[in-house]
Amino acid sequence: IQQRDIGKARDTLLSCLTELPGSRDVKRRQAVLTLLGDAELLLGNIENARSLYRESYQLAKARNDRFGQALQLIGLCHAEEMLGNLKEADRLLDEAIVVYRGEYRESTGDTKRRCAINIGATLSTKSRLDRIRGESTDALANLARAEPFFREANSFDNLGRTLLSKAEVLFAEARWEPGLHSLLEASSLFESVGNTAWYCRCLERMGRLSLTFDNKEQASAYLEQALQLILSQRPEIESVPYLLKLALLSKDCGELEKTESFIGTAREISVKAEDDSLLAECLLAEALHIKVPDKSKRFRGLLESSVKHFELALSRCEV
């Protein structure tokens, strides 16, 4: 699953399941059902995933495994969300929080820390659902409830993601000062734990904030810093979105040579990685870069190629 070979994961788990009769080794069967539910969810087989999570939930309940019950409730929440049942997804999250809180009250040491992280993560998920529904007040409230649990557990990576989400909600409401405070703390946390990917997300958000106040030079500096970090510490393919953002910014600044260079580099990386989705984005960026009088055969050709690569990418997606 971690290597994104979901079909192989599902086949392996199905083989495991046939060797685990329901009456023997219930704990292991419960674990296999959970992973199989995760695989089916990633493959887009939502009803199958929901059925597997429910069966695993019943096994966890019979064993009085509260962690297991809460985990299945989270899985069911994701299934309901993908089916568009946001109200039911939210209800399942509330039920999971009750279970986690019960375990939190009675536990100590590492178990209590794990419970705190789980409660914080569930509250963060509730906040994400709130944002989907456009309920920013509730989103902020749930993020505020999640924060102390992550701080208590010294879970800096999770705390950083929560603070970044908080900043996004605050910026959407034009509450610039508290939003910037959250963003800067998130950025500092990701830098301290060496999470380059999320630190670069913060830099990109700083760039967008600079653009909001029409400071293109500062925005470019943030994006350039993120790009250099990605190229030095992360897989090269992760640099493509930053290259395309820099290309757009360069175009707005009238630096057309830079624009072409950024798009060209992004396109080369996407071709080498055989990533049709990103290659389609590069072709689209190149088409939009063409001056209006020149939008003839080349423009149409780039758009048609972009569509074809989007279709190829789509054909490889099961969800």
Short mmCIF file of C-alpha atoms in Angstrom, two decimals:
data_model
loop_
_atom_site.label_atom_id
_atom_site.label_comp_id
_atom_site.label_asym_id
_atom_site.label_seq_id
_atom_site.Cartn_x
_atom_site.Cartn_y
_atom_site.Cartn_z
CA ILE A 1 0.00 0.00 0.00
CA GLN A 2 2.83 2.41 0.86
CA GLN A 3 4.36 1.75 -2.58
CA ARG A 4 0.97 2.49 -4.20
CA ASP A 5 0.65 -1.04 -5.62
CA ILE A 6 -2.87 -1.30 -4.26
CA GLY A 7 -4.02 -4.14 -6.49
CA LYS A 8 -1.17 -6.35 -5.31
CA ALA A 9 -1.90 -5.41 -1.70
CA ARG A 10 -5.54 -6.41 -2.12
CA ASP A 11 -4.63 -9.79 -3.68
CA THR A 12 -2.19 -10.54 -0.86
CA LEU A 13 -4.73 -9.60 1.80
CA LEU A 14 -7.45 -11.73 0.18
CA SER A 15 -5.04 -14.69 0.31
CA CYS A 16 -4.44 -14.00 4.00
CA LEU A 17 -8.17 -13.85 4.64
CA THR A 18 -8.79 -17.32 3.19
CA GLU A 19 -6.25 -18.71 5.65
CA LEU A 20 -7.87 -17.05 8.68
CA PRO A 21 -11.21 -18.68 9.55
CA GLY A 22 -13.49 -16.45 11.59
CA SER A 23 -13.28 -18.59 14.71
CA ARG A 24 -9.44 -18.56 14.90
CA ASP A 25 -6.98 -15.73 15.41
CA VAL A 26 -9.67 -13.03 15.53
CA LYS A 27 -7.14 -10.27 16.21
CA ARG A 28 -5.18 -11.02 13.05
CA ARG A 29 -8.36 -11.38 10.99
CA GLN A 30 -9.49 -7.97 12.25
CA ALA A 31 -6.16 -6.44 11.13
CA VAL A 32 -6.43 -8.01 7.67
CA LEU A 33 -10.02 -6.80 7.24
CA THR A 34 -8.95 -3.26 8.16
CA LEU A 35 -6.07 -3.22 5.64
CA LEU A 36 -8.28 -4.78 3.00
CA GLY A 37 -10.84 -2.04 3.64
CA ASP A 38 -8.09 0.56 3.17
CA ALA A 39 -7.07 -1.06 -0.13
CA GLU A 40 -10.64 -1.22 -1.44
CA LEU A 41 -11.19 2.42 -0.47
CA LEU A 42 -8.08 3.47 -2.39
CA LEU A 43 -9.28 1.46 -5.40
CA GLY A 44 -12.63 3.24 -5.32
CA ASN A 45 -14.65 0.19 -4.25
CA ILE A 46 -16.42 2.14 -1.54
CA GLU A 47 -19.25 -0.29 -0.75
CA ASN A 48 -16.76 -3.16 -0.38
CA ALA A 49 -14.61 -1.01 1.91
CA ARG A 50 -17.61 -0.06 4.02
CA SER A 51 -18.60 -3.71 4.43
CA LEU A 52 -15.06 -4.69 5.47
CA TYR A 53 -14.79 -1.89 8.01
CA ARG A 54 -18.14 -2.89 9.52
CA GLU A 55 -17.07 -6.52 9.87
CA SER A 56 -13.79 -5.46 11.46
CA TYR A 57 -15.69 -3.11 13.79
CA GLN A 58 -17.86 -5.99 15.02
CA LEU A 59 -14.76 -8.10 15.72
CA ALA A 60 -13.16 -5.21 17.62
CA LYS A 61 -16.34 -4.69 19.62
CA ALA A 62 -16.52 -8.38 20.53
CA ARG A 63 -12.90 -8.23 21.74
CA ASN A 64 -13.56 -4.97 23.64
CA ASP A 65 -10.81 -3.41 21.52
CA ARG A 66 -11.63 0.31 21.76
CA PHE A 67 -8.70 1.39 19.60
CA GLY A 68 -9.87 -1.05 16.94
CA GLN A 69 -13.44 0.19 17.13
CA ALA A 70 -12.37 3.82 16.72
CA LEU A 71 -10.09 2.91 13.81
CA GLN A 72 -12.97 1.27 11.94
CA LEU A 73 -15.20 4.26 12.63
CA ILE A 74 -12.56 6.48 10.98
CA GLY A 75 -12.46 4.13 7.99
CA LEU A 76 -16.25 4.19 7.75
CA CYS A 77 -16.11 7.99 7.94
CA HIS A 78 -13.82 8.15 4.89
CA ALA A 79 -16.14 5.79 2.99
CA GLU A 80 -19.20 7.88 3.80
CA GLU A 81 -17.34 11.05 2.83
CA MET A 82 -16.45 9.59 -0.57
CA LEU A 83 -20.10 8.65 -1.04
CA GLY A 84 -21.07 12.26 -0.28
CA ASN A 85 -22.69 11.46 3.08
CA LEU A 86 -20.94 14.23 5.01
CA LYS A 87 -23.45 14.31 7.87
CA GLU A 88 -22.99 10.58 8.52
CA ALA A 89 -19.20 10.95 8.20
CA ASP A 90 -19.26 13.67 10.84
CA ARG A 91 -21.41 11.53 13.16
CA LEU A 92 -18.94 8.64 12.86
CA LEU A 93 -16.08 10.97 13.79
CA ASP A 94 -17.96 12.10 16.90
CA GLU A 95 -18.45 8.45 17.86
CA ALA A 96 -14.73 7.76 17.35
CA ILE A 97 -13.80 10.74 19.55
CA VAL A 98 -16.00 9.40 22.36
CA VAL A 99 -14.20 6.03 22.16
CA TYR A 100 -10.75 7.64 22.07
CA ARG A 101 -11.61 9.95 24.99
CA GLY A 102 -12.69 6.96 27.07
CA GLU A 103 -9.35 5.28 26.43
CA TYR A 104 -7.51 8.58 27.03
CA ARG A 105 -9.03 9.04 30.50
CA GLU A 106 -7.99 5.57 31.64
CA SER A 107 -4.52 5.30 30.09
CA THR A 108 -1.04 6.49 31.00
CA GLY A 109 2.36 6.90 29.36
CA ASP A 110 2.73 6.02 25.68
CA THR A 111 -0.85 4.79 25.44
CA LYS A 112 -2.17 8.13 26.67
CA ARG A 113 0.09 9.94 24.18
CA ARG A 114 -1.23 7.75 21.36
CA CYS A 115 -4.80 8.53 22.43
CA ALA A 116 -4.06 12.26 22.45
CA ILE A 117 -2.70 12.06 18.90
CA ASN A 118 -5.74 10.08 17.75
CA ILE A 119 -8.17 12.58 19.28
CA GLY A 120 -6.29 15.47 17.68
CA ALA A 121 -6.25 13.75 14.28
CA THR A 122 -9.98 13.01 14.46
CA LEU A 123 -10.76 16.62 15.36
CA SER A 124 -8.60 17.77 12.44
CA THR A 125 -10.58 15.49 10.14
CA LYS A 126 -13.81 17.00 11.47
CA SER A 127 -12.38 20.42 10.65
CA ARG A 128 -11.70 19.31 7.08
CA LEU A 129 -15.32 18.21 6.70
CA ASP A 130 -16.42 21.57 8.12
CA ARG A 131 -14.37 23.35 5.46
CA ILE A 132 -15.93 21.23 2.70
CA ARG A 133 -19.34 22.34 3.95
CA GLY A 134 -18.18 25.97 4.14
CA GLU A 135 -18.54 26.11 7.93
CA SER A 136 -15.37 28.05 8.77
CA THR A 137 -16.36 28.85 12.38
CA ASP A 138 -16.77 25.16 13.21
CA ALA A 139 -13.58 24.37 11.29
CA LEU A 140 -11.58 26.80 13.43
CA ALA A 141 -13.21 25.51 16.61
CA ASN A 142 -12.22 21.90 15.85
CA LEU A 143 -8.68 22.90 14.93
CA ALA A 144 -8.43 24.80 18.22
CA ARG A 145 -9.61 21.67 20.06
CA ALA A 146 -7.04 19.52 18.23
CA GLU A 147 -4.05 21.78 19.01
CA PRO A 148 -3.63 21.05 22.76
CA PHE A 149 -3.74 17.28 22.19
CA PHE A 150 -0.88 17.48 19.67
CA ARG A 151 1.06 19.82 21.95
CA GLU A 152 0.58 17.49 24.91
CA ALA A 153 1.85 14.55 22.83
CA ASN A 154 4.74 16.56 21.34
CA SER A 155 3.44 15.49 17.94
CA PHE A 156 5.04 18.39 16.09
CA ASP A 157 4.36 17.10 12.59
CA ASN A 158 0.63 16.78 13.27
CA LEU A 159 0.62 20.11 15.08
CA GLY A 160 2.23 21.76 12.07
CA ARG A 161 -0.45 20.42 9.72
CA THR A 162 -3.17 21.63 12.08
CA LEU A 163 -1.62 25.11 12.27
CA LEU A 164 -1.29 25.26 8.47
CA SER A 165 -4.98 24.35 8.11
CA LYS A 166 -5.81 26.99 10.70
CA ALA A 167 -3.86 29.58 8.73
CA GLU A 168 -5.73 28.66 5.53
CA VAL A 169 -9.12 29.17 7.23
CA LEU A 170 -8.03 32.48 8.76
CA PHE A 171 -6.67 33.75 5.43
CA ALA A 172 -9.96 32.83 3.75
CA GLU A 173 -11.63 35.17 6.25
CA ALA A 174 -9.01 37.89 5.62
CA ARG A 175 -7.73 37.56 9.18
CA TRP A 176 -4.17 38.14 8.11
CA GLU A 177 -2.32 38.65 11.41
CA PRO A 178 -3.49 35.52 13.30
CA GLY A 179 -3.25 33.55 10.06
CA LEU A 180 0.36 34.59 9.57
CA HIS A 181 1.15 33.72 13.19
CA SER A 182 -0.17 30.16 12.65
CA LEU A 183 1.62 29.82 9.32
CA LEU A 184 4.97 30.92 10.76
CA GLU A 185 4.68 28.47 13.67
CA ALA A 186 3.75 25.65 11.28
CA SER A 187 6.72 26.53 9.08
CA SER A 188 9.07 26.53 12.07
CA LEU A 189 7.79 23.14 13.26
CA PHE A 190 8.19 21.46 9.86
CA GLU A 191 11.70 22.88 9.54
CA SER A 192 12.64 21.64 13.02
CA VAL A 193 11.46 18.06 12.39
CA GLY A 194 12.96 17.98 8.88
CA ASN A 195 9.66 17.58 7.02
CA THR A 196 10.80 19.20 3.79
CA ALA A 197 7.63 18.51 1.80
CA TRP A 198 5.35 20.28 4.29
CA TYR A 199 7.88 23.02 5.00
CA CYS A 200 7.82 23.79 1.28
CA ARG A 201 4.02 23.90 1.40
CA CYS A 202 4.36 26.62 4.02
CA LEU A 203 6.83 28.51 1.83
CA GLU A 204 4.41 28.24 -1.09
CA ARG A 205 1.63 29.59 1.12
CA MET A 206 3.89 32.46 2.18
CA GLY A 207 4.40 33.16 -1.51
CA ARG A 208 0.67 33.24 -2.16
CA LEU A 209 0.21 35.57 0.80
CA SER A 210 2.87 37.89 -0.64
CA LEU A 211 1.01 37.92 -3.95
CA THR A 212 -2.19 38.86 -2.12
CA PHE A 213 -0.41 42.05 -1.11
CA ASP A 214 1.12 42.41 -4.60
CA ASN A 215 4.67 41.69 -3.48
CA LYS A 216 5.77 39.59 -6.47
CA GLU A 217 9.47 39.78 -5.65
CA GLN A 218 8.96 38.29 -2.20
CA ALA A 219 6.56 35.68 -3.59
CA SER A 220 9.20 34.63 -6.12
CA ALA A 221 11.83 34.36 -3.36
CA TYR A 222 9.63 32.00 -1.29
CA LEU A 223 8.88 29.79 -4.31
CA GLU A 224 12.55 29.71 -5.35
CA GLN A 225 13.51 28.64 -1.82
CA ALA A 226 10.91 25.87 -1.86
CA LEU A 227 12.07 24.71 -5.29
CA GLN A 228 15.71 24.48 -4.23
CA LEU A 229 14.78 22.50 -1.11
CA ILE A 230 12.65 20.08 -3.11
CA LEU A 231 15.40 19.55 -5.69
CA SER A 232 18.02 18.93 -2.99
CA GLN A 233 16.04 16.74 -0.58
CA ARG A 234 12.95 15.28 -2.27
CA PRO A 235 12.16 13.28 -5.45
CA GLU A 236 12.64 15.48 -8.50
CA ILE A 237 9.03 14.99 -9.62
CA GLU A 238 7.81 16.96 -6.58
CA SER A 239 9.45 20.07 -8.02
CA VAL A 240 7.07 20.28 -11.00
CA PRO A 241 4.19 22.13 -9.23
CA TYR A 242 6.67 24.71 -7.91
CA LEU A 243 8.23 25.16 -11.35
CA LEU A 244 4.79 25.80 -12.85
CA LYS A 245 3.90 28.30 -10.10
CA LEU A 246 7.18 30.12 -10.76
CA ALA A 247 6.42 30.09 -14.49
CA LEU A 248 3.06 31.75 -13.88
CA LEU A 249 4.62 34.33 -11.59
CA SER A 250 7.37 35.07 -14.11
CA LYS A 251 4.76 35.54 -16.81
CA ASP A 252 2.91 38.05 -14.62
CA CYS A 253 6.20 39.90 -14.13
CA GLY A 254 6.86 39.96 -17.88
CA GLU A 255 9.92 37.69 -17.60
CA LEU A 256 9.05 35.49 -20.58
CA GLU A 257 12.43 33.76 -20.89
CA LYS A 258 12.17 32.60 -17.28
CA THR A 259 8.63 31.44 -17.92
CA GLU A 260 9.73 29.27 -20.84
CA SER A 261 12.67 27.91 -18.85
CA PHE A 262 10.53 26.91 -15.87
CA ILE A 263 7.90 25.24 -18.09
CA GLY A 264 10.57 23.47 -20.14
CA THR A 265 12.27 22.06 -17.04
CA ALA A 266 8.95 20.95 -15.58
CA ARG A 267 8.04 19.25 -18.85
CA GLU A 268 11.38 17.39 -19.03
CA ILE A 269 10.97 16.08 -15.49
CA SER A 270 7.37 14.98 -16.15
CA VAL A 271 8.33 13.15 -19.35
CA LYS A 272 11.23 11.38 -17.59
CA ALA A 273 8.94 10.34 -14.74
CA GLU A 274 6.20 9.25 -17.19
CA ASP A 275 3.67 11.22 -15.14
CA ASP A 276 0.82 11.99 -17.54
CA SER A 277 -1.07 14.19 -15.11
CA LEU A 278 1.83 16.55 -14.50
CA LEU A 279 2.83 16.48 -18.18
CA ALA A 280 -0.71 17.57 -19.04
CA GLU A 281 -0.35 20.47 -16.59
CA CYS A 282 2.93 21.46 -18.28
CA LEU A 283 1.38 21.39 -21.75
CA LEU A 284 -1.54 23.47 -20.53
CA ALA A 285 0.84 26.01 -18.95
CA GLU A 286 2.78 26.18 -22.22
CA ALA A 287 -0.41 26.75 -24.21
CA LEU A 288 -1.53 29.56 -21.92
CA HIS A 289 1.90 31.16 -22.20
CA ILE A 290 1.50 31.71 -25.96
CA LYS A 291 0.66 35.27 -26.89
CA VAL A 292 -2.91 35.81 -28.08
CA PRO A 293 -2.07 36.51 -31.79
CA ASP A 294 -0.10 33.26 -31.95
CA LYS A 295 -2.93 31.06 -30.68
CA SER A 296 -3.19 28.98 -33.83
CA LYS A 297 -2.18 25.41 -34.63
CA ARG A 298 0.47 25.27 -31.90
CA PHE A 299 -1.98 26.49 -29.27
CA ARG A 300 -4.65 23.98 -30.28
CA GLY A 301 -2.04 21.22 -30.53
CA LEU A 302 -0.83 21.83 -26.99
CA LEU A 303 -4.38 21.82 -25.64
CA GLU A 304 -5.22 18.59 -27.48
CA SER A 305 -2.03 16.95 -26.18
CA SER A 306 -2.85 18.13 -22.67
CA VAL A 307 -6.30 16.55 -22.85
CA LYS A 308 -4.86 13.27 -24.13
CA HIS A 309 -2.40 13.06 -21.23
CA PHE A 310 -5.15 13.90 -18.72
CA GLU A 311 -7.19 11.04 -20.22
CA LEU A 312 -4.21 8.67 -19.95
CA ALA A 313 -3.75 9.64 -16.31
CA LEU A 314 -7.45 9.17 -15.66
CA SER A 315 -7.43 5.71 -17.24
CA ARG A 316 -4.86 4.60 -14.65
CA CYS A 317 -6.91 5.83 -11.70
CA GLU A 318 -9.37 3.52 -9.99
CA VAL A 319 -10.57 6.19 -7.58
#
